[in-house]
XYZ file of C-alpha atoms in Angstrom:
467
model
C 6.211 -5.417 -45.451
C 9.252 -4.361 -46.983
C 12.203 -6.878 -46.565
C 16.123 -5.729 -45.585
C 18.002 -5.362 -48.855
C 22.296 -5.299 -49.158
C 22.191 -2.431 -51.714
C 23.287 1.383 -51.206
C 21.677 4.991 -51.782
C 18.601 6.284 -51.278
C 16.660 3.216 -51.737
C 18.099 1.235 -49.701
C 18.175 3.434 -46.615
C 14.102 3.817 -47.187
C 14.312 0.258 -47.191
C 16.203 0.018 -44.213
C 13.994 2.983 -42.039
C 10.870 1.239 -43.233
C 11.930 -2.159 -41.687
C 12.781 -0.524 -38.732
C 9.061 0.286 -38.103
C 7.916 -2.867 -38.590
C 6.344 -4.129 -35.495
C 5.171 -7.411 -33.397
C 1.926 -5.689 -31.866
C 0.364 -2.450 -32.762
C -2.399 -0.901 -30.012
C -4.472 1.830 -30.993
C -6.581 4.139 -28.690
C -9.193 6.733 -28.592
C -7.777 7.713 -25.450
C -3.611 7.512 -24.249
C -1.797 8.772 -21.484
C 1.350 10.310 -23.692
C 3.570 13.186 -22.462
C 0.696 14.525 -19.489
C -1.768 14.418 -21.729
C -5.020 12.163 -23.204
C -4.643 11.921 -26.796
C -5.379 9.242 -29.406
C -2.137 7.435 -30.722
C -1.128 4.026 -31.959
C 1.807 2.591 -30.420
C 4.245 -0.040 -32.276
C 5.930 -2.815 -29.866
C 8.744 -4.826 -31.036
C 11.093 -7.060 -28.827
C 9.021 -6.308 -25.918
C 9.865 -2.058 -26.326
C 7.745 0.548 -28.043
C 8.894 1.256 -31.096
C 6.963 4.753 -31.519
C 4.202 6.820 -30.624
C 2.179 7.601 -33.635
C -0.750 9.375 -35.130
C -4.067 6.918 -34.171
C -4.456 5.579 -37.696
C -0.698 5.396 -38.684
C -0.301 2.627 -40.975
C 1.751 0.315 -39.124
C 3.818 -2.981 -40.755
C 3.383 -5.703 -38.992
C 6.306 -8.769 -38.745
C 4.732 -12.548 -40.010
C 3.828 -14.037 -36.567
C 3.171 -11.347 -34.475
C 0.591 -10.782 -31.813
C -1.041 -8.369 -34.791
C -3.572 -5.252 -33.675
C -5.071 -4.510 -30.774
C -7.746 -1.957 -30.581
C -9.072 -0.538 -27.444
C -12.597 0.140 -26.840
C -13.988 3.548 -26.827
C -14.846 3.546 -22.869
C -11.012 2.867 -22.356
C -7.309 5.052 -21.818
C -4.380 3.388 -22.946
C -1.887 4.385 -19.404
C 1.604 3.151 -19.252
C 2.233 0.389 -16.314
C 2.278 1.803 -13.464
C 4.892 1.924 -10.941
C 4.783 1.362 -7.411
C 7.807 1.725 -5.235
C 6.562 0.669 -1.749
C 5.828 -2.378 -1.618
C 5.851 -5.170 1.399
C 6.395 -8.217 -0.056
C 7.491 -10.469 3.520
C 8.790 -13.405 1.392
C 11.134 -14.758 2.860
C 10.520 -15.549 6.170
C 7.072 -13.945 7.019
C 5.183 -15.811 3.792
C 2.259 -16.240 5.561
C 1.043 -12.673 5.328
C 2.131 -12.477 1.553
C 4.515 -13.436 -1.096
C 6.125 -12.893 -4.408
C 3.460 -14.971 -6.419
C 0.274 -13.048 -4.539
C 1.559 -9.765 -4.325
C 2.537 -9.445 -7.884
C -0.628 -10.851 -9.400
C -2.194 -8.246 -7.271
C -0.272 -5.837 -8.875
C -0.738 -6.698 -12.395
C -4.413 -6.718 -11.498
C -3.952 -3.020 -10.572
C -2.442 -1.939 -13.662
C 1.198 -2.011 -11.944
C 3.463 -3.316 -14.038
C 7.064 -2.842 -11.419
C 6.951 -2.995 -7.569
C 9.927 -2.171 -5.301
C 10.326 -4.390 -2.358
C 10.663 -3.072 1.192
C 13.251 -4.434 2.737
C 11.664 -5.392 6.117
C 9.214 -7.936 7.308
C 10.564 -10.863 5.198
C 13.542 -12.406 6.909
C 15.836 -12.161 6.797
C 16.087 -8.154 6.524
C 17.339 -7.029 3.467
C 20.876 -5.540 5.172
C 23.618 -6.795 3.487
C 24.110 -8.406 -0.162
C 23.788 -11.891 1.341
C 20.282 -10.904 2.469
C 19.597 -9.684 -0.995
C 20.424 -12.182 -2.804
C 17.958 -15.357 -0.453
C 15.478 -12.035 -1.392
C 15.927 -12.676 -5.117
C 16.232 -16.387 -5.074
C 12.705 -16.364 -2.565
C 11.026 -14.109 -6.381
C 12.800 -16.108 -9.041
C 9.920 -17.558 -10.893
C 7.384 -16.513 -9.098
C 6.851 -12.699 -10.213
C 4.157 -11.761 -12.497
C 5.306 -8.028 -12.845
C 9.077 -6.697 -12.652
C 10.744 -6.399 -9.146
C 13.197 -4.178 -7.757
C 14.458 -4.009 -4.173
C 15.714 -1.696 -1.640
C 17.999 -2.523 0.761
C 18.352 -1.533 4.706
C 20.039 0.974 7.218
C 20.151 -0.153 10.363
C 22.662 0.885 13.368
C 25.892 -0.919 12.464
C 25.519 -1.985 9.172
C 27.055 1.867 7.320
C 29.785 -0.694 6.139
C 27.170 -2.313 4.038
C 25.662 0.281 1.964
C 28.117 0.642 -0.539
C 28.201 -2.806 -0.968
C 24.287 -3.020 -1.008
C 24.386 -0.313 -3.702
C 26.967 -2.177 -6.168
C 24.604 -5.438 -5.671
C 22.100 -3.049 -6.996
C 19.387 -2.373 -4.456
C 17.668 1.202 -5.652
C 18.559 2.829 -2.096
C 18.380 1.906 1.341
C 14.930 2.113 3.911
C 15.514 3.128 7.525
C 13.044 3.892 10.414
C 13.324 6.863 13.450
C 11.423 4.846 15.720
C 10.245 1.123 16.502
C 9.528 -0.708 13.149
C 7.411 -3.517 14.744
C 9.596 -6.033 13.971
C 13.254 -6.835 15.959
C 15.637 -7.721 13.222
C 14.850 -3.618 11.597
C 15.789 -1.639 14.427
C 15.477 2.469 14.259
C 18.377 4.538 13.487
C 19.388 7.364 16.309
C 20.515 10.914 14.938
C 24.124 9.808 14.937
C 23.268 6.428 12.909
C 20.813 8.852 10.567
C 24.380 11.111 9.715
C 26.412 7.987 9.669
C 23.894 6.206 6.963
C 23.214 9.861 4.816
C 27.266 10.772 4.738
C 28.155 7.156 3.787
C 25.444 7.333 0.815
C 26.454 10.810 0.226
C 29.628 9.266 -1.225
C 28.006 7.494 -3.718
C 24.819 9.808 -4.238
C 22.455 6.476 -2.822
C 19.287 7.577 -1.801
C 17.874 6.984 1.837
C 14.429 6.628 2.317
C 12.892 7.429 6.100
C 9.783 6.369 8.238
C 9.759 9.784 9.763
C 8.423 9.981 12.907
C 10.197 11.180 16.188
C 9.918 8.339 18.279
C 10.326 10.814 21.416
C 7.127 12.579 20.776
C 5.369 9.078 19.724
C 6.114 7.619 23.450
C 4.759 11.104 25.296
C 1.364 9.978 23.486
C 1.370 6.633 23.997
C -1.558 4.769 24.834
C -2.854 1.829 26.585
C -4.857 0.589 23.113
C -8.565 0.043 22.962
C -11.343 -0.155 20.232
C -11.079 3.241 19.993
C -9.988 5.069 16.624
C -9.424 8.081 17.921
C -7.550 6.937 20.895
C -4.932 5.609 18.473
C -4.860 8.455 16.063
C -4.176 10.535 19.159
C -0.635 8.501 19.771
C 0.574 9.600 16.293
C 0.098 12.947 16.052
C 1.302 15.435 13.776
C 3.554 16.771 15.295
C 5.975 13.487 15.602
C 6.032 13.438 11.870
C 6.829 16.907 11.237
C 9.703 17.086 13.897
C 10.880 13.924 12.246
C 10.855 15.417 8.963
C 12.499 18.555 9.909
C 15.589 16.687 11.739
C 16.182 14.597 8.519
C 16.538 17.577 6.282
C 19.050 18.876 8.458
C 20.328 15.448 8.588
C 20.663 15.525 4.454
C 21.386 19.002 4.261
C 24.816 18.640 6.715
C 25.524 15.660 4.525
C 24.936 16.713 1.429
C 22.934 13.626 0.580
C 19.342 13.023 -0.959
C 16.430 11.703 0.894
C 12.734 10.655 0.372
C 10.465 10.574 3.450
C 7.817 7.696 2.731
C 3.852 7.877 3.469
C 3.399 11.690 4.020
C -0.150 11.924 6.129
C 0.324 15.121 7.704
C -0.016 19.350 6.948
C 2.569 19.744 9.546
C 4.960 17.440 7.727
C 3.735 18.670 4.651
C 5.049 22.076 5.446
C 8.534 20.928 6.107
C 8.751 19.430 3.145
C 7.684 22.342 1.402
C 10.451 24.322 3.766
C 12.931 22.083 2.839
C 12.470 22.035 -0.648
C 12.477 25.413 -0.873
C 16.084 25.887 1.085
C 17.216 23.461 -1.696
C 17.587 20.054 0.335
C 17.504 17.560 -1.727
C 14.618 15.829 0.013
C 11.474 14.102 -1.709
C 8.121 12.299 -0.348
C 5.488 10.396 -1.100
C 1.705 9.822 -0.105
C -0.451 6.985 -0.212
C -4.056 5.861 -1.260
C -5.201 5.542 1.960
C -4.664 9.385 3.359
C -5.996 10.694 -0.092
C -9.645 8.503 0.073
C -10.140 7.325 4.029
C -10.452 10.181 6.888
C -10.716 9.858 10.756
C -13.911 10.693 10.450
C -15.512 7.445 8.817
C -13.121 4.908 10.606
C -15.649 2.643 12.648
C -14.172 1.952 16.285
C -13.110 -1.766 16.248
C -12.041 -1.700 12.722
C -8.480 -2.978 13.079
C -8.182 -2.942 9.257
C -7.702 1.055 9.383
C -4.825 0.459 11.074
C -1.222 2.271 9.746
C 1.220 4.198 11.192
C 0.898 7.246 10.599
C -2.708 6.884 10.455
C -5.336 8.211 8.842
C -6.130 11.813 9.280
C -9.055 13.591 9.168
C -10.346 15.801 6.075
C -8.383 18.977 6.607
C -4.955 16.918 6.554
C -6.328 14.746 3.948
C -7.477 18.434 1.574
C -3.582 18.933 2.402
C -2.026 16.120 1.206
C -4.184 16.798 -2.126
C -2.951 20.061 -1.911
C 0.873 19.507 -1.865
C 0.509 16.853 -4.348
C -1.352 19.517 -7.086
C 1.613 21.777 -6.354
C 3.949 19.622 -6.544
C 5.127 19.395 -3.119
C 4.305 15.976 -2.528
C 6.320 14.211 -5.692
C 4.370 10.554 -6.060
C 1.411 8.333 -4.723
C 2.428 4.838 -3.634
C 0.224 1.826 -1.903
C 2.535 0.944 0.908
C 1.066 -2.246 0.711
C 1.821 -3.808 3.890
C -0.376 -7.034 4.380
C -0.547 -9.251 7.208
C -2.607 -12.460 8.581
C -6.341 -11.509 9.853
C -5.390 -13.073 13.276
C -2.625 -10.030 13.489
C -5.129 -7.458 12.423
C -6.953 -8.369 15.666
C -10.189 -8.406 13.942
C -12.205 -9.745 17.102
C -10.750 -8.408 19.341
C -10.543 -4.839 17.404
C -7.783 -3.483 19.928
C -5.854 -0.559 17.798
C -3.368 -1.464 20.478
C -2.183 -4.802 19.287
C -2.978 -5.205 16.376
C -0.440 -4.993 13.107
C -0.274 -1.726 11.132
C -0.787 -1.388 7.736
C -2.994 -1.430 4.823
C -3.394 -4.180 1.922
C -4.103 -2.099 -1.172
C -1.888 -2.674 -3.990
C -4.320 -3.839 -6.231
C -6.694 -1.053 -5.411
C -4.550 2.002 -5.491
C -5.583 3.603 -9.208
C -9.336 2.675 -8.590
C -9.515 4.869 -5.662
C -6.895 7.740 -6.061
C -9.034 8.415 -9.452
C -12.101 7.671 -7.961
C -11.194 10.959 -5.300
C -9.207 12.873 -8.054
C -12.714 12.885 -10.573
C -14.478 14.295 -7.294
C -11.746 16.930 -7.048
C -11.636 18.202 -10.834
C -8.236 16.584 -10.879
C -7.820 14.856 -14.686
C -6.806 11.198 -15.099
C -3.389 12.097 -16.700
C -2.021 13.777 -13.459
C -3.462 10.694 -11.157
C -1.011 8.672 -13.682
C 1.989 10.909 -13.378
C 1.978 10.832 -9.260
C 1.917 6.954 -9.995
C 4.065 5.737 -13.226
C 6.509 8.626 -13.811
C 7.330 10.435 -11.070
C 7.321 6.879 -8.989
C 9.722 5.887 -11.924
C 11.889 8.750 -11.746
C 12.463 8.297 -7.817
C 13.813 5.168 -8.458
C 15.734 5.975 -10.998
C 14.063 3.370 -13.852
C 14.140 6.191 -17.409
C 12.849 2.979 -19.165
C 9.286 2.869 -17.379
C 6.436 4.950 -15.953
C 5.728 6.689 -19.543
C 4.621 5.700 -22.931
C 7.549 6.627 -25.020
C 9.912 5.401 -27.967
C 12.305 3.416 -26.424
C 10.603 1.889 -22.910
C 9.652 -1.413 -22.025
C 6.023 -1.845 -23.140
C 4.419 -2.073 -20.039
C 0.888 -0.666 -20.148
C -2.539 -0.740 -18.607
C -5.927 -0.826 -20.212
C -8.261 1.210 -17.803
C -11.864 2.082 -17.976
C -12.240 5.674 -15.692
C -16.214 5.410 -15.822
C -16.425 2.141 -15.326
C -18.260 1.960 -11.504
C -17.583 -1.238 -9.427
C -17.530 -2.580 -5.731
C -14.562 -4.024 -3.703
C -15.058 -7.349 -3.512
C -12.537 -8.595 -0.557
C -12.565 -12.604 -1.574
C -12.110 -11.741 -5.047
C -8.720 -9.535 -4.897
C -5.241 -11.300 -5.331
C -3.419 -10.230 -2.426
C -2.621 -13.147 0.236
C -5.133 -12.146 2.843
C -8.580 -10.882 2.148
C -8.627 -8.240 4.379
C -8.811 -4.788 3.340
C -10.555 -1.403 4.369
C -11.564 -0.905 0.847
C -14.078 -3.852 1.125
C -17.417 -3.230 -0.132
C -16.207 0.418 -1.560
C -17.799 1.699 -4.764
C -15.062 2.864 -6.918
C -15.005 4.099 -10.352
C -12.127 3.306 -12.153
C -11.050 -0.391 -13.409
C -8.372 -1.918 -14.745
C -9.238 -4.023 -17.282
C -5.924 -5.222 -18.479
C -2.242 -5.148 -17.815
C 0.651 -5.771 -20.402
C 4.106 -6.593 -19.837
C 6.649 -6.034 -22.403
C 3.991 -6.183 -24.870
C 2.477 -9.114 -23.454
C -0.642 -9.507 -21.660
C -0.168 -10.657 -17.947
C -2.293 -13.807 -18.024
C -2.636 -13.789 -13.377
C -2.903 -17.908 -14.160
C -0.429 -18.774 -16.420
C 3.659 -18.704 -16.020
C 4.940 -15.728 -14.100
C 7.371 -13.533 -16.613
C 8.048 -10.196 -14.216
C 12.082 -9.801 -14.342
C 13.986 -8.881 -11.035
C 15.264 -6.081 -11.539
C 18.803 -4.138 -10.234
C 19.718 -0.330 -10.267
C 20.052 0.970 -13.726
């Protein structure tokens, strides 16, 4: 290693550029996600940031004490930490169905490396910077991966998204119908244009559970075992009238948008509409409408349970379809856990029981395990879920291996076949519709700032605020 020197001229500044590259931790791969592409590079950490992206044998000077070289093996891609921005994390308040230490080993365990908290189900609600801040004392020390949180629209709180915004919540989460819990109440069209024109003013970002609650209560139903009884009473056609009134919504306002867990071709094409009349307007999908369908949900089976639901394989070849055009912008878990007794499981009444499926740590495992059956490469599977889930939230130092980010990376193994094992994932409560799955796909490894994340030792994740 080459040591700083006090001189001048042109030695000195070699001197100075070669000290510059030296590094704590050097990995070197076969096989990297860089750029949208799988190459082989070596990557040089220092303070917890990549340094640079270099050829795979670059010859790499390594500081005295360092964590030295790491080489991956040659059944293994090098992908940066992922980034998942829907996330149910309940803690405060509602601990019982999962918390800051569970969720976030669960993450790490998927190769996620930054979650963004919902701000609903932990109480209380995350509505005003008070809220916020019993959020972030409820993670302090807990979090094995970095945290960010969004905050909450509600009717009569417009007065506290500004405030919200300058506490540094990422945007604000509201619903056009029932949440399913009382202290998040939906937003009517006039509190939808009173939340987008009060975030127009600062350019915050609203994200919507978009479905019209009008169309939701002509399909209601009396519950039942029955799948299809339930995916009957969320049709469609609630989330694509939903969709269409909140890019008007944004559109009069001359705000932005993001509509959250796109199942639908119906919403899918007002999306697409939207985009294309220039609303600023984005969306997301989720593991479970890319790999589950209808068809395959066994009566009874309470753990199938979200709203919107799952569809069956023609909306499901949609959703595929807007993502590989880029209508859909990002893939997200939605992990929204609960107790077993909520999920009903004896009783198996889609009815009663809670909404929502527990599948942070699985989400990589089985988008890839889908996308490899569709001819769709790894490196895209990554982009729906570092990047572009990085980019909607506005974090440019994450969600890509690049000169100048955090060094957050997974180790993954893409042929590497496994089966869910329910007892044996991280999240709170075992319960999962992923259990006993065959996936191929696994995560072998997560690093944080150029650390590995050891799921037993002292959590290190950061919170996090709006860049």
């Amino acid at each position: 290693m080459t040591h700083p020197t006090t001189g001048t001229g042109p030695d000195a500044a070699d001197a100075a550029r070669e000290d510059d590259r030296t590094v704590d931790l050097v990995l070197r791969a076969g096989r990297a996600v860089v750029d949208g592409a799988v190459r082989p590079v070596s990557v040089g950490v220092r303070g917890g940031r990549v340094v640079a992206v270099e050829a795979l044998d670059h010859p790499w000077a390594l500081a005295p004490g360092g964590s030295g070289e790491v080489v991956l093996a040659d059944d293994e891609v090098l992908l940066p930490g992922l980034v998942d921005t829907h996330v149910h994390v309940n803690e405060p308040g509602r601990t019982e169905w999962e918390g800051f230490a569970s969720a976030t080993r669960a993450a790490a365990a998927g190769g996620i490396t930054t979650i963004l908290d919902m701000p609903l189900n932990s109480v209380p609600a995350t509505l005003d910077p008070a809220a916020l801040e019993v959020k972030r004392a409820a993670a302090r020390g807990q979090c094995a991966v970095d945290v960010g949180f969004w905050g909450g629209a509600v009717p009569g709180n417009a007065d506290q998204l500004a405030p919200l915004h300058e506490a540094g919540v990422f945007g604000v989460k509201c619903f056009l119908l029932d949440s399913g819990v009382e202290e998040f109440p939906p937003l009517d069209p006039a509190g939808l244009a009173a939340a987008l024109s009060e975030l127009a003013r600062f350019d915050g970002l609203l994200l919507v559970h978009a479905e019209d609650a009008d169309e939701i209560e002509a399909h209601a139903h009396a519950g039942g075992p029955r799948f299809a009884d339930f995916l009957g009473s969320r049709p469609p056609a609630a989330e694509a009238l939903a969709v269409r009134a909140v890019a008007a919504a944004v559109a009069d306002a001359g705000a932005r948008a993001h509509v959250v867990h796109l199942s639908s071709a119906a919403g899918l094409a007002e999306v697409r509409a939207a985009k294309a009349a220039g609303t600023r307007l984005s969306t997301e999908t989720c593991p479970h409408y890319l790999t589950l369908d209808a068809g395959s949900v066994p009566d009874g089976d309470t753990t199938f349970k979200c709203c919107p639901p799952i569809r069956d394989r023609a909306e499901q070849d949609a959703l595929w379809a807007g993502l590989l055009d880029g209508t859909i912008d990002c893939v997200v878990s939605d992990h929204s856990p609960c107790t077993a007794e909520l999920k009903r499981l004896e009783e198996g009444d889609f009815g009663t029981a809670w909404g929502g499926i527990a599948s942070v740590q699985l989400g990589l495992p089985a988008v890839w395990t889908a996308a490899r059956g569709r001819g769709v490469p790894l490196e895209t599977v990554v982009g729906w879920m570092s990047s572009a889930t990085a980019d909607l939230a506005g974090l440019a130092d994450r969600g890509r291996i690049a000169a100048g980010n955090v060094a957050d990376f997974a180790v993954f193994a893409p042929e590497q076949e496994w089966v869910v094992d329910a007892e044996s994932l991280q999240h709170k409560n075992k319960v999962t519709p992923y259990a006993g799955r065959r996936f191929t796909g696994a995560v072998r490894s997560t690093w944080r700032r150029g650390e590995p994340v050891d799921l037993g030792g002292e959590p290190r994740g950061e919170l996090l605020t709006r860049p």
